[in-house]
Amino acid sequence: GAVVSQHPSRVICKSGTSVKIECRSLDFQATTMFWYRQFPKQSLMLMATSNEGSKATYEQGVEKDKFLINHASLTLSTLTVTSAHPEDSSFYICSASGPRDPDTQYFGPGTRLTVL
Amino acid sequence: QKEVEQNSGPLSVPEGAIASLNCTYSDRGSQSFFWYRQYSGKSPELIMFIYSNGDKEDGRFTAQLNKASQYVSLLIRDSQPSDSATYLCAVNMLIYNQGGKLIFGQGTELSVKP
């Protein structure tokens, strides 16, 4: 149980384009989903927290107009990186928690974004 | 002071030995503690969680929590080369008006030598 998928696993795009990443909870209803970013040799940095049906809460320093988060259902959240630039190249990972154990987060496999 | 601190390592142990990974945290009110394993290029995988003081065992893994000392550890018995990875300590902290969120340590790199 507690399986989270992400799509795509890897994406390469040109500077200035937008990229959408999907995060799905496959076998449980995710009341809360989280989006993290991880640069090489660094730990995970929380970007935003989203609850189904409400606006995401962004961490300090994360531009909400650049990183658009939608959590339209209990099994799907999307992160759209708008007007991507090379400095946005990173490993983006989502996680999800459910009502039975809201403190425990299960991570998706991650999406490696490369912006040329 | 960082909210969650780990020794970055690398920690090197021979195969079959016990690996001991340590973590301290700053928020005395934290109630939930997690250990994740992350292989290079992969996302974190939950190994264990612990909520109460004392030890919690699951197979070759034992998590230990001491809330008075604000200290949580992970012991890996009979270490295998496949245990070589970065181990992330995470503490759930309650943030006013935001609910709980995981704060991660920087991770300890473990290398198990055959």
CSV table of N, CA, C and O in Angstrom, one decimal, chain A residues 34 36 38 41-44 46 49 57-59 91 93 101-110 112, chain B residues 31-32 34 36 38 41-46 49 51 88 92 94 98 100-102 104-107 109:
chain,number,residue,atom,x,y,z
A,34,PHE,N,2.7,17.1,-1.0
A,34,PHE,CA,3.8,18.0,-0.8
A,34,PHE,C,4.7,18.0,-2.1
A,34,PHE,O,4.9,16.9,-2.7
A,36,TYR,N,8.7,18.8,-3.3
A,36,TYR,CA,10.0,19.1,-2.8
A,36,TYR,C,10.9,19.3,-4.1
A,36,TYR,O,10.6,18.8,-5.2
A,38,GLN,N,15.2,18.9,-4.9
A,38,GLN,CA,16.5,18.5,-4.4
A,38,GLN,C,17.6,18.7,-5.4
A,38,GLN,O,17.5,18.2,-6.6
A,41,LYS,N,23.6,16.6,-4.1
A,41,LYS,CA,24.4,16.5,-2.9
A,41,LYS,C,23.7,17.4,-1.8
A,41,LYS,O,24.3,17.7,-0.8
A,42,GLN,N,22.4,17.7,-1.9
A,42,GLN,CA,21.7,18.5,-0.9
A,42,GLN,C,20.5,17.7,-0.5
A,42,GLN,O,20.1,16.8,-1.1
A,43,SER,N,20.0,18.1,0.7
A,43,SER,CA,18.8,17.5,1.2
A,43,SER,C,17.5,18.0,0.5
A,43,SER,O,17.6,18.9,-0.3
A,44,LEU,N,16.4,17.4,0.8
A,44,LEU,CA,15.1,17.8,0.2
A,44,LEU,C,14.7,19.2,0.8
A,44,LEU,O,14.8,19.5,2.0
A,46,LEU,N,11.4,21.6,1.0
A,46,LEU,CA,9.9,21.7,0.7
A,46,LEU,C,9.6,23.0,0.0
A,46,LEU,O,10.1,24.1,0.3
A,49,THR,N,2.9,23.0,0.1
A,49,THR,CA,2.0,22.0,0.7
A,49,THR,C,0.6,22.2,0.1
A,49,THR,O,0.2,23.4,0.0
A,57,THR,N,0.0,26.1,-0.1
A,57,THR,CA,0.8,27.0,0.8
A,57,THR,C,2.3,26.9,0.4
A,57,THR,O,2.8,25.8,0.5
A,58,TYR,N,2.9,28.0,0.0
A,58,TYR,CA,4.2,28.0,-0.5
A,58,TYR,C,5.2,28.3,0.6
A,58,TYR,O,4.9,29.1,1.5
A,59,GLU,N,6.4,27.7,0.6
A,59,GLU,CA,7.4,28.0,1.5
A,59,GLU,C,8.1,29.4,1.1
A,59,GLU,O,8.0,29.8,0.0
A,91,PHE,N,15.8,18.0,-9.3
A,91,PHE,CA,15.0,16.7,-9.0
A,91,PHE,C,13.8,17.2,-8.2
A,91,PHE,O,13.9,17.6,-7.1
A,93,ILE,N,10.3,16.1,-6.4
A,93,ILE,CA,9.7,15.0,-5.8
A,93,ILE,C,8.5,15.4,-5.1
A,93,ILE,O,8.4,16.3,-4.4
A,101,ASP,N,-3.0,8.2,8.6
A,101,ASP,CA,-1.7,8.6,9.2
A,101,ASP,C,-1.2,9.9,8.6
A,101,ASP,O,-0.3,9.8,7.8
A,102,PRO,N,-1.7,11.0,9.0
A,102,PRO,CA,-1.4,12.2,8.3
A,102,PRO,C,0.0,12.7,8.5
A,102,PRO,O,0.5,13.5,7.7
A,103,ASP,N,0.7,12.2,9.5
A,103,ASP,CA,2.1,12.6,9.7
A,103,ASP,C,3.1,11.9,8.7
A,103,ASP,O,4.2,12.4,8.5
A,104,THR,N,2.7,10.8,8.2
A,104,THR,CA,3.6,10.0,7.4
A,104,THR,C,3.5,10.3,5.9
A,104,THR,O,2.4,10.3,5.4
A,105,GLN,N,4.6,10.6,5.3
A,105,GLN,CA,4.6,11.0,3.9
A,105,GLN,C,5.2,9.9,3.1
A,105,GLN,O,6.3,9.3,3.4
A,106,TYR,N,4.6,9.5,2.0
A,106,TYR,CA,5.1,8.5,1.0
A,106,TYR,C,5.5,9.3,-0.3
A,106,TYR,O,4.7,10.1,-0.8
A,107,PHE,N,6.7,9.0,-0.7
A,107,PHE,CA,7.3,9.8,-1.8
A,107,PHE,C,7.1,9.1,-3.2
A,107,PHE,O,7.1,7.9,-3.3
A,108,GLY,N,6.9,9.9,-4.2
A,108,GLY,CA,6.9,9.5,-5.5
A,108,GLY,C,8.3,9.2,-6.0
A,108,GLY,O,9.2,9.6,-5.3
A,109,PRO,N,8.5,8.7,-7.2
A,109,PRO,CA,9.8,8.4,-7.7
A,109,PRO,C,10.6,9.6,-8.1
A,109,PRO,O,11.8,9.5,-8.4
A,110,GLY,N,10.0,10.7,-8.2
A,110,GLY,CA,10.7,11.9,-8.6
A,110,GLY,C,10.7,12.2,-10.1
A,110,GLY,O,10.5,11.3,-10.9
A,112,ARG,N,13.2,14.3,-12.9
A,112,ARG,CA,14.4,15.0,-13.1
A,112,ARG,C,14.2,16.0,-14.3
A,112,ARG,O,13.9,15.6,-15.4
B,31,GLN,N,6.6,15.4,17.6
B,31,GLN,CA,6.0,14.2,18.1
B,31,GLN,C,6.3,13.0,17.2
B,31,GLN,O,6.1,11.8,17.6
B,32,SER,N,6.6,13.2,15.9
B,32,SER,CA,6.7,12.2,15.0
B,32,SER,C,8.1,12.2,14.3
B,32,SER,O,8.5,13.3,13.9
B,34,PHE,N,11.0,10.2,11.6
B,34,PHE,CA,11.0,9.3,10.5
B,34,PHE,C,12.4,9.1,10.0
B,34,PHE,O,13.3,10.0,10.0
B,36,TYR,N,14.2,7.8,6.4
B,36,TYR,CA,14.1,7.5,5.0
B,36,TYR,C,15.5,7.1,4.5
B,36,TYR,O,16.5,7.6,4.9
B,38,GLN,N,17.6,6.9,0.9
B,38,GLN,CA,17.6,7.4,-0.5
B,38,GLN,C,18.9,6.9,-1.2
B,38,GLN,O,20.0,7.3,-0.9
B,41,GLY,N,20.3,9.2,-7.0
B,41,GLY,CA,19.4,9.4,-8.1
B,41,GLY,C,18.0,8.9,-7.9
B,41,GLY,O,17.2,9.0,-8.9
B,42,LYS,N,17.6,8.5,-6.7
B,42,LYS,CA,16.3,8.0,-6.5
B,42,LYS,C,15.6,8.9,-5.4
B,42,LYS,O,16.2,9.7,-4.8
B,43,SER,N,14.3,8.7,-5.3
B,43,SER,CA,13.6,9.4,-4.2
B,43,SER,C,13.6,8.7,-2.9
B,43,SER,O,14.0,7.5,-2.8
B,44,PRO,N,13.3,9.4,-1.8
B,44,PRO,CA,13.4,8.7,-0.5
B,44,PRO,C,12.4,7.6,-0.3
B,44,PRO,O,11.2,7.7,-0.8
B,45,GLU,N,12.8,6.6,0.4
B,45,GLU,CA,11.9,5.5,0.7
B,45,GLU,C,11.8,5.4,2.2
B,45,GLU,O,12.8,5.4,3.0
B,46,LEU,N,10.5,5.3,2.7
B,46,LEU,CA,10.3,5.2,4.2
B,46,LEU,C,10.8,3.9,4.7
B,46,LEU,O,10.5,2.8,4.3
B,49,PHE,N,9.1,4.7,11.2
B,49,PHE,CA,8.7,5.9,11.9
B,49,PHE,C,8.6,5.5,13.4
B,49,PHE,O,8.4,4.4,13.8
B,51,TYR,N,7.2,7.2,17.3
B,51,TYR,CA,6.5,8.3,18.0
B,51,TYR,C,6.7,8.3,19.5
B,51,TYR,O,6.6,9.4,20.1
B,88,LEU,N,18.1,9.7,5.6
B,88,LEU,CA,17.5,11.0,5.9
B,88,LEU,C,16.7,10.9,7.2
B,88,LEU,O,15.8,10.0,7.3
B,92,ASN,N,8.6,15.7,12.1
B,92,ASN,CA,7.3,16.4,11.8
B,92,ASN,C,7.2,17.5,12.8
B,92,ASN,O,7.1,17.3,14.0
B,94,LEU,N,5.0,20.9,13.9
B,94,LEU,CA,3.7,21.7,13.8
B,94,LEU,C,4.0,23.1,13.6
B,94,LEU,O,4.6,23.7,14.5
B,98,GLN,N,-0.4,26.3,9.7
B,98,GLN,CA,0.0,25.6,8.5
B,98,GLN,C,-0.1,24.1,8.7
B,98,GLN,O,0.1,23.3,7.7
B,100,GLY,N,1.3,20.3,10.0
B,100,GLY,CA,2.6,19.7,10.2
B,100,GLY,C,3.3,19.6,8.9
B,100,GLY,O,2.7,19.5,7.8
B,101,LYS,N,4.6,19.7,9.0
B,101,LYS,CA,5.5,19.4,7.8
B,101,LYS,C,6.8,18.8,8.2
B,101,LYS,O,7.2,19.0,9.4
B,102,LEU,N,7.3,18.0,7.3
B,102,LEU,CA,8.6,17.3,7.6
B,102,LEU,C,9.7,18.2,7.4
B,102,LEU,O,9.9,18.9,6.4
B,104,PHE,N,13.7,17.9,7.1
B,104,PHE,CA,14.8,16.9,6.9
B,104,PHE,C,16.1,17.3,7.3
B,104,PHE,O,16.5,18.5,7.2
B,105,GLY,N,16.9,16.4,7.9
B,105,GLY,CA,18.3,16.6,8.0
B,105,GLY,C,19.0,16.5,6.7
B,105,GLY,O,18.4,16.2,5.7
B,106,GLN,N,20.3,16.8,6.7
B,106,GLN,CA,21.0,16.8,5.5
B,106,GLN,C,21.4,15.4,5.0
B,106,GLN,O,21.9,15.3,3.9
B,107,GLY,N,21.1,14.4,5.8
B,107,GLY,CA,21.4,13.0,5.4
B,107,GLY,C,22.8,12.6,5.8
B,107,GLY,O,23.7,13.3,5.8
B,109,GLU,N,25.5,9.7,4.7
B,109,GLU,CA,25.9,8.7,3.6
B,109,GLU,C,26.5,7.5,4.3
B,109,GLU,O,27.5,7.6,5.0
